[in-house]
Amino acid sequence: MIGQYVIGGFYRVHHDRRHDENLNAPGMHFEPLAFAQACNMPRKKLAVEAPPNRFYTYGVIARLAALAAGREMAAIGGAR
């Protein structure tokens, strides 16, 4: 994120693990998730699973995570 804008992301990948196993283990790596189109607002004319709408959802999650981190920092006196 830069400011309130999500500019990309990544997937955690581990080729030796199944979908129900923890990926945070030796041998994992990150694959970049590049946004081909801007996705700051959902596009109602596109399907929910269309890339701009799917990436918008990822952005919502990223903004919520940043908000939660900020609240945690404020609670421990780290953010001023």
Backbone as CSV, one residue per row, in Angstrom:
resi,resn,N_x,N_y,N_z,CA_x,CA_y,CA_z,C_x,C_y,C_z
1,MET,0.836,-1.177,0.000,0.000,0.000,0.000,0.882,1.241,0.000
2,ILE,0.416,2.210,-0.733,1.002,3.549,-0.662,-0.151,4.460,-0.293
3,GLY,-0.079,5.019,0.919,-1.220,5.764,1.428,-2.389,4.816,1.595
4,GLN,-3.529,5.191,1.025,-4.698,4.314,1.094,-4.857,3.465,-0.156
5,TYR,-3.885,3.511,-1.065,-3.991,2.790,-2.331,-3.205,1.487,-2.316
6,VAL,-3.856,0.436,-2.728,-3.193,-0.855,-2.862,-2.594,-0.899,-4.260
7,ILE,-1.295,-1.144,-4.348,-0.640,-1.125,-5.653,-0.184,-2.502,-6.113
8,GLY,-0.364,-3.494,-5.306,0.043,-4.843,-5.679,0.020,-5.729,-4.453
9,GLY,0.515,-6.910,-4.622,0.522,-7.834,-3.501,1.319,-9.067,-3.863
10,PHE,1.091,-10.131,-3.113,1.818,-11.372,-3.382,1.014,-12.548,-2.871
11,TYR,1.310,-13.679,-3.424,0.796,-14.955,-2.936,1.944,-15.707,-2.300
12,ARG,1.681,-16.350,-1.182,2.669,-17.233,-0.573,2.496,-18.597,-1.217
13,VAL,3.585,-19.185,-1.708,3.520,-20.439,-2.459,4.490,-21.445,-1.851
14,HIS,4.049,-22.688,-1.775,4.925,-23.775,-1.342,4.521,-25.002,-2.150
15,HIS,5.374,-25.405,-3.077,5.042,-26.488,-3.996,4.986,-27.860,-3.323
16,ASP,5.575,-27.995,-2.148,5.585,-29.287,-1.463,4.457,-29.423,-0.436
17,ARG,3.576,-28.441,-0.341,2.489,-28.467,0.638,1.137,-28.556,-0.069
18,ARG,0.180,-29.193,0.608,-1.183,-29.255,0.089,-1.926,-27.980,0.464
19,HIS,-3.111,-27.802,-0.095,-3.883,-26.577,0.160,-4.314,-26.438,1.610
20,ASP,-4.329,-27.526,2.373,-4.751,-27.441,3.771,-3.580,-27.466,4.751
21,GLU,-2.363,-27.296,4.252,-1.182,-27.285,5.122,-0.613,-25.872,5.215
22,ASN,0.122,-25.630,6.276,0.745,-24.337,6.502,1.816,-24.080,5.450
23,LEU,1.734,-22.928,4.785,2.713,-22.580,3.753,3.953,-21.922,4.339
24,ASN,3.889,-21.501,5.579,5.014,-20.822,6.215,6.006,-21.865,6.719
25,ALA,6.807,-22.382,5.809,7.769,-23.435,6.126,8.936,-23.315,5.154
26,PRO,10.079,-23.888,5.502,11.208,-23.842,4.571,10.791,-24.360,3.193
27,GLY,11.197,-23.648,2.170,10.863,-24.009,0.800,9.772,-23.143,0.211
28,MET,9.120,-22.304,1.030,8.078,-21.442,0.491,8.705,-20.226,-0.162
29,HIS,7.945,-19.603,-1.061,8.392,-18.354,-1.680,7.165,-17.511,-2.010
30,PHE,7.393,-16.288,-2.438,6.306,-15.373,-2.757,6.252,-15.164,-4.262
31,GLU,5.029,-15.158,-4.794,4.795,-14.849,-6.199,4.123,-13.489,-6.252
32,PRO,4.636,-12.579,-7.080,4.022,-11.251,-7.139,2.618,-11.300,-7.724
33,LEU,1.787,-10.418,-7.240,0.430,-10.259,-7.716,0.337,-8.842,-8.261
34,ALA,0.582,-8.712,-9.543,0.581,-7.395,-10.171,-0.828,-7.055,-10.633
35,PHE,-1.265,-5.856,-10.376,-2.584,-5.429,-10.811,-2.467,-4.870,-12.228
36,ALA,-3.129,-5.504,-13.188,-3.077,-5.065,-14.582,-3.909,-3.808,-14.784
37,GLN,-4.945,-3.636,-13.965,-5.830,-2.477,-14.067,-6.015,-1.883,-12.680
38,ALA,-6.348,-0.611,-12.655,-6.647,0.017,-11.373,-7.862,-0.667,-10.767
39,CYS,-7.865,-0.824,-9.461,-8.965,-1.538,-8.806,-9.319,-0.871,-7.483
40,ASN,-9.387,0.464,-7.490,-9.702,1.191,-6.267,-11.181,1.164,-5.932
41,MET,-12.024,0.920,-6.921,-13.476,0.825,-6.711,-13.982,-0.406,-7.451
42,PRO,-14.969,-1.101,-6.891,-15.512,-2.267,-7.599,-16.203,-1.822,-8.880
43,ARG,-16.212,-2.695,-9.865,-16.857,-2.402,-11.149,-18.116,-3.240,-11.249
44,LYS,-19.250,-2.586,-11.100,-20.531,-3.289,-11.019,-20.916,-3.988,-12.318
45,LYS,-20.398,-3.526,-13.443,-20.745,-4.147,-14.727,-19.959,-5.433,-14.982
46,LEU,-18.945,-5.694,-14.171,-18.145,-6.906,-14.323,-18.578,-7.950,-13.313
47,ALA,-18.269,-9.195,-13.610,-18.566,-10.285,-12.680,-17.754,-10.115,-11.396
48,VAL,-18.241,-10.681,-10.324,-17.563,-10.582,-9.030,-16.148,-11.131,-9.116
49,GLU,-15.956,-12.217,-9.874,-14.640,-12.837,-9.951,-13.725,-12.212,-11.005
50,ALA,-14.173,-11.170,-11.696,-13.322,-10.483,-12.678,-12.117,-9.880,-11.949
51,PRO,-10.945,-9.879,-12.579,-9.737,-9.401,-11.881,-9.867,-8.059,-11.164
52,PRO,-10.433,-7.000,-11.775,-10.513,-5.743,-11.004,-11.329,-5.880,-9.729
53,ASN,-12.423,-6.643,-9.765,-13.245,-6.810,-8.560,-12.578,-7.722,-7.547
54,ARG,-11.921,-8.751,-8.018,-11.208,-9.648,-7.100,-10.088,-8.889,-6.402
55,PHE,-9.350,-8.080,-7.147,-8.260,-7.320,-6.556,-8.792,-6.223,-5.637
56,TYR,-9.971,-5.687,-5.924,-10.585,-4.725,-5.020,-10.810,-5.370,-3.652
57,THR,-11.282,-6.617,-3.664,-11.492,-7.343,-2.416,-10.189,-7.489,-1.648
58,TYR,-9.098,-7.818,-2.354,-7.793,-7.905,-1.703,-7.413,-6.560,-1.083
59,GLY,-7.741,-5.475,-1.780,-7.443,-4.144,-1.263,-8.211,-3.834,0.007
60,VAL,-9.478,-4.247,0.066,-10.280,-4.047,1.273,-9.630,-4.764,2.445
61,ILE,-9.193,-5.984,2.215,-8.540,-6.761,3.278,-7.246,-6.076,3.707
62,ALA,-6.478,-5.557,2.752,-5.224,-4.867,3.079,-5.491,-3.614,3.899
63,ARG,-6.518,-2.848,3.531,-6.837,-1.643,4.298,-7.313,-1.987,5.702
64,LEU,-8.102,-3.048,5.836,-8.537,-3.475,7.169,-7.344,-3.923,8.023
65,ALA,-6.394,-4.624,7.410,-5.204,-5.062,8.134,-4.386,-3.857,8.594
66,ALA,-4.257,-2.839,7.735,-3.519,-1.635,8.118,-4.225,-0.902,9.254
67,LEU,-5.551,-0.846,9.194,-6.322,-0.216,10.262,-6.138,-0.965,11.580
68,ALA,-6.198,-2.292,11.524,-6.011,-3.099,12.736,-4.614,-2.905,13.307
69,ALA,-3.611,-2.858,12.447,-2.237,-2.652,12.923,-2.103,-1.280,13.590
70,GLY,-2.723,-0.262,12.986,-2.681,1.066,13.582,-3.354,1.118,14.943
71,ARG,-4.478,0.435,15.075,-5.175,0.391,16.367,-4.340,-0.341,17.416
72,GLU,-3.689,-1.417,17.009,-2.822,-2.139,17.948,-1.665,-1.266,18.405
73,MET,-1.069,-0.542,17.456,0.050,0.356,17.832,-0.424,1.442,18.782
74,ALA,-1.611,1.993,18.521,-2.134,3.040,19.392,-2.416,2.489,20.791
75,ALA,-2.876,1.252,20.848,-3.193,0.644,22.143,-1.960,0.429,23.001
76,ILE,-0.816,0.205,22.367,0.406,0.003,23.146,1.238,1.269,23.248
77,GLY,0.710,2.373,22.681,1.402,3.661,22.764,2.473,3.846,21.713
78,GLY,2.456,3.054,20.655,3.479,3.160,19.619,3.144,4.147,18.515
79,ALA,1.890,4.458,18.314,1.491,5.396,17.257,1.065,6.713,17.902
80,ARG,1.537,7.783,17.359,1.208,9.108,17.925,0.702,10.007,16.846
